[in-house]
mmCIF file of N, CA and C in Angstrom:
data_model
loop_
_atom_site.group_PDB
_atom_site.id
_atom_site.type_symbol
_atom_site.label_atom_id
_atom_site.label_comp_id
_atom_site.label_asym_id
_atom_site.label_seq_id
_atom_site.Cartn_x
_atom_site.Cartn_y
_atom_site.Cartn_z
ATOM 1 N N HIS R 1 -14.830 -10.330 -33.566
ATOM 2 C CA HIS R 1 -14.870 -10.020 -34.986
ATOM 3 C C HIS R 1 -14.055 -11.031 -35.793
ATOM 4 N N ASN R 2 -12.971 -11.523 -35.207
ATOM 5 C CA ASN R 2 -12.182 -12.537 -35.899
ATOM 6 C C ASN R 2 -13.027 -13.782 -36.142
ATOM 7 N N HIS R 3 -13.770 -14.198 -35.129
ATOM 8 C CA HIS R 3 -14.614 -15.387 -35.280
ATOM 9 C C HIS R 3 -15.725 -15.147 -36.297
ATOM 10 N N LEU R 4 -16.243 -13.931 -36.349
ATOM 11 C CA LEU R 4 -17.242 -13.611 -37.374
ATOM 12 C C LEU R 4 -16.626 -13.730 -38.760
ATOM 13 N N GLY R 5 -15.391 -13.285 -38.893
ATOM 14 C CA GLY R 5 -14.700 -13.428 -40.169
ATOM 15 C C GLY R 5 -14.561 -14.885 -40.573
ATOM 16 N N VAL R 6 -14.217 -15.726 -39.615
ATOM 17 C CA VAL R 6 -14.091 -17.163 -39.883
ATOM 18 C C VAL R 6 -15.433 -17.728 -40.356
ATOM 19 N N LEU R 7 -16.505 -17.366 -39.660
ATOM 20 C CA LEU R 7 -17.832 -17.859 -40.037
ATOM 21 C C LEU R 7 -18.266 -17.333 -41.401
ATOM 22 N N GLN R 8 -18.006 -16.059 -41.653
ATOM 23 C CA GLN R 8 -18.376 -15.475 -42.949
ATOM 24 C C GLN R 8 -17.604 -16.153 -44.083
ATOM 25 N N ARG R 9 -16.327 -16.434 -43.833
ATOM 26 C CA ARG R 9 -15.539 -17.110 -44.864
ATOM 27 C C ARG R 9 -16.113 -18.490 -45.148
ATOM 28 N N ALA R 10 -16.445 -19.221 -44.101
ATOM 29 C CA ALA R 10 -17.008 -20.562 -44.273
ATOM 30 C C ALA R 10 -18.315 -20.518 -45.053
ATOM 31 N N ALA R 11 -19.047 -19.420 -44.921
ATOM 32 C CA ALA R 11 -20.319 -19.261 -45.633
ATOM 33 C C ALA R 11 -20.119 -18.717 -47.048
ATOM 34 N N GLY R 12 -18.862 -18.469 -47.437
ATOM 35 C CA GLY R 12 -18.588 -17.968 -48.779
ATOM 36 C C GLY R 12 -18.797 -16.476 -48.951
ATOM 37 N N ARG R 13 -18.827 -15.749 -47.859
ATOM 38 C CA ARG R 13 -19.048 -14.295 -47.911
ATOM 39 C C ARG R 13 -17.710 -13.565 -47.745
ATOM 40 N N ARG R 14 -16.954 -13.470 -48.831
ATOM 41 C CA ARG R 14 -15.605 -12.932 -48.797
ATOM 42 C C ARG R 14 -15.544 -11.517 -48.226
ATOM 43 N N GLU R 15 -16.351 -10.631 -48.738
ATOM 44 C CA GLU R 15 -16.286 -9.231 -48.302
ATOM 45 C C GLU R 15 -16.654 -9.083 -46.833
ATOM 46 N N ALA R 16 -17.668 -9.810 -46.397
ATOM 47 C CA ALA R 16 -18.055 -9.755 -44.989
ATOM 48 C C ALA R 16 -16.944 -10.335 -44.107
ATOM 49 N N ALA R 17 -16.302 -11.393 -44.580
ATOM 50 C CA ALA R 17 -15.188 -11.982 -43.830
ATOM 51 C C ALA R 17 -14.037 -10.980 -43.729
ATOM 52 N N LEU R 18 -13.714 -10.332 -44.839
ATOM 53 C CA LEU R 18 -12.643 -9.328 -44.805
ATOM 54 C C LEU R 18 -12.978 -8.192 -43.854
ATOM 55 N N ALA R 19 -14.233 -7.793 -43.824
ATOM 56 C CA ALA R 19 -14.644 -6.733 -42.902
ATOM 57 C C ALA R 19 -14.485 -7.193 -41.453
ATOM 58 N N GLY R 20 -14.866 -8.424 -41.165
ATOM 59 C CA GLY R 20 -14.708 -8.954 -39.810
ATOM 60 C C GLY R 20 -13.255 -9.014 -39.391
ATOM 61 N N TYR R 21 -12.415 -9.547 -40.278
ATOM 62 C CA TYR R 21 -10.988 -9.610 -39.966
ATOM 63 C C TYR R 21 -10.401 -8.205 -39.809
ATOM 64 N N GLY R 22 -10.825 -7.291 -40.675
ATOM 65 C CA GLY R 22 -10.321 -5.920 -40.588
ATOM 66 C C GLY R 22 -10.675 -5.258 -39.267
ATOM 67 N N ARG R 23 -11.894 -5.459 -38.834
ATOM 68 C CA ARG R 23 -12.327 -4.885 -37.546
ATOM 69 C C ARG R 23 -11.556 -5.524 -36.391
ATOM 70 N N ALA R 24 -11.359 -6.840 -36.457
ATOM 71 C CA ALA R 24 -10.590 -7.522 -35.416
ATOM 72 C C ALA R 24 -9.159 -6.995 -35.377
ATOM 73 N N ILE R 25 -8.562 -6.795 -36.537
ATOM 74 C CA ILE R 25 -7.196 -6.276 -36.601
ATOM 75 C C ILE R 25 -7.133 -4.876 -36.009
ATOM 76 N N ASP R 26 -8.101 -4.031 -36.342
ATOM 77 C CA ASP R 26 -8.136 -2.674 -35.786
ATOM 78 C C ASP R 26 -8.236 -2.704 -34.260
ATOM 79 N N LEU R 27 -9.158 -3.498 -33.746
ATOM 80 C CA LEU R 27 -9.354 -3.578 -32.293
ATOM 81 C C LEU R 27 -8.120 -4.153 -31.595
ATOM 82 N N ARG R 28 -7.578 -5.216 -32.153
ATOM 83 C CA ARG R 28 -6.432 -5.861 -31.526
ATOM 84 C C ARG R 28 -5.166 -5.014 -31.621
ATOM 85 N N THR R 29 -5.045 -4.240 -32.680
ATOM 86 C CA THR R 29 -3.917 -3.305 -32.795
ATOM 87 C C THR R 29 -4.020 -2.243 -31.705
ATOM 88 N N SER R 30 -5.225 -1.739 -31.507
ATOM 89 C CA SER R 30 -5.450 -0.736 -30.468
ATOM 90 C C SER R 30 -5.141 -1.302 -29.080
ATOM 91 N N LEU R 31 -5.595 -2.510 -28.825
ATOM 92 C CA LEU R 31 -5.321 -3.148 -27.530
ATOM 93 C C LEU R 31 -3.819 -3.364 -27.333
ATOM 94 N N ARG R 32 -3.148 -3.784 -28.379
ATOM 95 C CA ARG R 32 -1.699 -4.009 -28.280
ATOM 96 C C ARG R 32 -0.977 -2.705 -27.959
ATOM 97 N N ARG R 33 -1.404 -1.625 -28.587
ATOM 98 C CA ARG R 33 -0.768 -0.323 -28.327
ATOM 99 C C ARG R 33 -1.036 0.165 -26.910
ATOM 100 N N SER R 34 -2.242 -0.085 -26.423
ATOM 101 C CA SER R 34 -2.601 0.409 -25.090
ATOM 102 C C SER R 34 -1.996 -0.433 -23.973
ATOM 103 N N GLN R 35 -1.697 -1.693 -24.267
ATOM 104 C CA GLN R 35 -1.125 -2.595 -23.260
ATOM 105 C C GLN R 35 -0.026 -3.449 -23.906
ATOM 106 N N PRO R 36 1.093 -2.826 -24.253
ATOM 107 C CA PRO R 36 2.141 -3.554 -24.976
ATOM 108 C C PRO R 36 2.740 -4.726 -24.204
ATOM 109 N N GLU R 37 2.587 -4.721 -22.895
ATOM 110 C CA GLU R 37 3.148 -5.811 -22.087
ATOM 111 C C GLU R 37 2.311 -7.095 -22.170
ATOM 112 N N ARG R 38 1.090 -7.001 -22.638
ATOM 113 C CA ARG R 38 0.198 -8.180 -22.734
ATOM 114 C C ARG R 38 0.548 -9.011 -23.965
ATOM 115 N N ARG R 39 1.104 -10.167 -23.727
ATOM 116 C CA ARG R 39 1.492 -11.058 -24.822
ATOM 117 C C ARG R 39 0.292 -11.523 -25.628
ATOM 118 N N SER R 40 -0.831 -11.691 -24.950
ATOM 119 C CA SER R 40 -2.012 -12.224 -25.643
ATOM 120 C C SER R 40 -2.484 -11.305 -26.768
ATOM 121 N N TRP R 41 -2.269 -9.992 -26.625
ATOM 122 C CA TRP R 41 -2.686 -9.079 -27.697
ATOM 123 C C TRP R 41 -1.845 -9.307 -28.944
ATOM 124 N N ARG R 42 -0.563 -9.575 -28.788
ATOM 125 C CA ARG R 42 0.279 -9.864 -29.958
ATOM 126 C C ARG R 42 -0.168 -11.157 -30.635
ATOM 127 N N PHE R 43 -0.463 -12.168 -29.823
ATOM 128 C CA PHE R 43 -0.860 -13.447 -30.388
ATOM 129 C C PHE R 43 -2.195 -13.346 -31.135
ATOM 130 N N THR R 44 -3.186 -12.700 -30.528
ATOM 131 C CA THR R 44 -4.493 -12.614 -31.180
ATOM 132 C C THR R 44 -4.444 -11.721 -32.418
ATOM 133 N N LEU R 45 -3.618 -10.678 -32.378
ATOM 134 C CA LEU R 45 -3.439 -9.843 -33.570
ATOM 135 C C LEU R 45 -2.807 -10.667 -34.686
ATOM 136 N N ALA R 46 -1.792 -11.444 -34.353
ATOM 137 C CA ALA R 46 -1.157 -12.306 -35.356
ATOM 138 C C ALA R 46 -2.170 -13.282 -35.949
ATOM 139 N N SER R 47 -3.047 -13.800 -35.118
ATOM 140 C CA SER R 47 -4.068 -14.737 -35.585
ATOM 141 C C SER R 47 -4.999 -14.088 -36.610
ATOM 142 N N SER R 48 -5.430 -12.880 -36.322
ATOM 143 C CA SER R 48 -6.324 -12.177 -37.258
ATOM 144 C C SER R 48 -5.601 -11.839 -38.559
ATOM 145 N N LEU R 49 -4.353 -11.403 -38.456
ATOM 146 C CA LEU R 49 -3.579 -11.102 -39.661
ATOM 147 C C LEU R 49 -3.401 -12.359 -40.520
ATOM 148 N N TYR R 50 -3.130 -13.468 -39.859
ATOM 149 C CA TYR R 50 -2.953 -14.732 -40.560
ATOM 150 C C TYR R 50 -4.254 -15.167 -41.236
ATOM 151 N N ASN R 51 -5.367 -15.063 -40.522
ATOM 152 C CA ASN R 51 -6.662 -15.453 -41.101
ATOM 153 C C ASN R 51 -7.013 -14.607 -42.315
ATOM 154 N N ARG R 52 -6.798 -13.300 -42.196
ATOM 155 C CA ARG R 52 -7.085 -12.431 -43.352
ATOM 156 C C ARG R 52 -6.148 -12.772 -44.507
ATOM 157 N N GLY R 53 -4.884 -13.018 -44.179
ATOM 158 C CA GLY R 53 -3.934 -13.410 -45.218
ATOM 159 C C GLY R 53 -4.356 -14.678 -45.930
ATOM 160 N N ASN R 54 -4.832 -15.660 -45.174
ATOM 161 C CA ASN R 54 -5.308 -16.909 -45.780
ATOM 162 C C ASN R 54 -6.439 -16.650 -46.767
ATOM 163 N N LEU R 55 -7.381 -15.831 -46.364
ATOM 164 C CA LEU R 55 -8.520 -15.538 -47.238
ATOM 165 C C LEU R 55 -8.058 -14.824 -48.501
ATOM 166 N N LEU R 56 -7.208 -13.836 -48.337
ATOM 167 C CA LEU R 56 -6.746 -13.077 -49.500
ATOM 168 C C LEU R 56 -5.975 -13.962 -50.472
ATOM 169 N N VAL R 57 -5.049 -14.755 -49.961
ATOM 170 C CA VAL R 57 -4.265 -15.631 -50.829
ATOM 171 C C VAL R 57 -5.163 -16.657 -51.511
ATOM 172 N N ALA R 58 -6.115 -17.204 -50.772
ATOM 173 C CA ALA R 58 -7.018 -18.216 -51.329
ATOM 174 C C ALA R 58 -7.875 -17.670 -52.465
ATOM 175 N N THR R 59 -8.081 -16.358 -52.451
ATOM 176 C CA THR R 59 -8.898 -15.749 -53.502
ATOM 177 C C THR R 59 -8.040 -15.016 -54.532
ATOM 178 N N GLY R 60 -6.733 -15.350 -54.544
ATOM 179 C CA GLY R 60 -5.844 -14.811 -55.574
ATOM 180 C C GLY R 60 -5.315 -13.420 -55.325
ATOM 181 N N ASP R 61 -5.440 -12.923 -54.119
ATOM 182 C CA ASP R 61 -4.984 -11.569 -53.791
ATOM 183 C C ASP R 61 -3.640 -11.655 -53.074
ATOM 184 N N SER R 62 -2.605 -11.189 -53.719
ATOM 185 C CA SER R 62 -1.250 -11.313 -53.170
ATOM 186 C C SER R 62 -1.019 -10.441 -51.933
ATOM 187 N N ARG R 63 -1.948 -9.544 -51.629
ATOM 188 C CA ARG R 63 -1.799 -8.744 -50.403
ATOM 189 C C ARG R 63 -1.820 -9.619 -49.157
ATOM 190 N N GLY R 64 -2.315 -10.838 -49.294
ATOM 191 C CA GLY R 64 -2.336 -11.760 -48.163
ATOM 192 C C GLY R 64 -0.945 -12.071 -47.641
ATOM 193 N N ILE R 65 0.043 -12.018 -48.510
ATOM 194 C CA ILE R 65 1.429 -12.274 -48.103
ATOM 195 C C ILE R 65 1.864 -11.250 -47.064
ATOM 196 N N GLU R 66 1.417 -10.006 -47.207
ATOM 197 C CA GLU R 66 1.756 -8.955 -46.236
ATOM 198 C C GLU R 66 1.226 -9.321 -44.850
ATOM 199 N N GLY R 67 0.014 -9.863 -44.795
ATOM 200 C CA GLY R 67 -0.556 -10.281 -43.519
ATOM 201 C C GLY R 67 0.246 -11.400 -42.890
ATOM 202 N N TYR R 68 0.684 -12.343 -43.726
ATOM 203 C CA TYR R 68 1.534 -13.426 -43.218
ATOM 204 C C TYR R 68 2.814 -12.868 -42.612
ATOM 205 N N GLU R 69 3.418 -11.909 -43.307
ATOM 206 C CA GLU R 69 4.675 -11.327 -42.829
ATOM 207 C C GLU R 69 4.483 -10.583 -41.507
ATOM 208 N N GLU R 70 3.410 -9.821 -41.411
ATOM 209 C CA GLU R 70 3.125 -9.114 -40.157
ATOM 210 C C GLU R 70 2.895 -10.098 -39.015
ATOM 211 N N ALA R 71 2.137 -11.154 -39.284
ATOM 212 C CA ALA R 71 1.870 -12.170 -38.258
ATOM 213 C C ALA R 71 3.171 -12.850 -37.837
ATOM 214 N N ARG R 72 4.015 -13.178 -38.803
ATOM 215 C CA ARG R 72 5.289 -13.818 -38.503
ATOM 216 C C ARG R 72 6.144 -12.957 -37.595
ATOM 217 N N LYS R 73 6.203 -11.661 -37.871
ATOM 218 C CA LYS R 73 6.990 -10.743 -37.043
ATOM 219 C C LYS R 73 6.476 -10.713 -35.599
ATOM 220 N N LEU R 74 5.168 -10.659 -35.440
ATOM 221 C CA LEU R 74 4.593 -10.648 -34.093
ATOM 222 C C LEU R 74 4.909 -11.939 -33.346
ATOM 223 N N LEU R 75 4.796 -13.056 -34.031
ATOM 224 C CA LEU R 75 5.070 -14.338 -33.389
ATOM 225 C C LEU R 75 6.559 -14.489 -33.065
ATOM 226 N N GLU R 76 7.423 -13.966 -33.936
ATOM 227 C CA GLU R 76 8.854 -13.991 -33.643
ATOM 228 C C GLU R 76 9.172 -13.149 -32.405
ATOM 229 N N GLU R 77 8.491 -12.010 -32.260
ATOM 230 C CA GLU R 77 8.664 -11.183 -31.055
ATOM 231 C C GLU R 77 8.293 -11.986 -29.807
ATOM 232 N N LEU R 78 7.182 -12.696 -29.882
ATOM 233 C CA LEU R 78 6.738 -13.495 -28.740
ATOM 234 C C LEU R 78 7.774 -14.552 -28.357
ATOM 235 N N VAL R 79 8.317 -15.213 -29.353
ATOM 236 C CA VAL R 79 9.320 -16.244 -29.089
ATOM 237 C C VAL R 79 10.578 -15.619 -28.511
ATOM 238 N N ARG R 80 11.002 -14.525 -29.104
ATOM 239 C CA ARG R 80 12.208 -13.844 -28.626
ATOM 240 C C ARG R 80 12.043 -13.345 -27.188
ATOM 241 N N ASP R 81 10.894 -12.796 -26.885
ATOM 242 C CA ASP R 81 10.653 -12.222 -25.561
ATOM 243 C C ASP R 81 10.288 -13.256 -24.509
ATOM 244 N N ASN R 82 9.965 -14.467 -24.938
ATOM 245 C CA ASN R 82 9.532 -15.524 -24.018
ATOM 246 C C ASN R 82 10.191 -16.846 -24.398
ATOM 247 N N PRO R 83 11.511 -16.925 -24.209
ATOM 248 C CA PRO R 83 12.221 -18.131 -24.649
ATOM 249 C C PRO R 83 11.805 -19.387 -23.896
#
């Protein structure tokens, strides 16, 4: 779904891209909760949050900053837990 969001954004389909990113975030959040020890779930969730944040900020929506902050926190956890 994250890749669909990327493709939809490239095609200029903002709402479809947001839906793709939203679905990816939902799925990746669920995976992270079910397997918290898997580092890859944190990384891929951060990626989707960052992508959605980019789209929102690029279209003048300040809610994108929240996505950046969430992604930053996840990536900081990864660095802290894997020095």
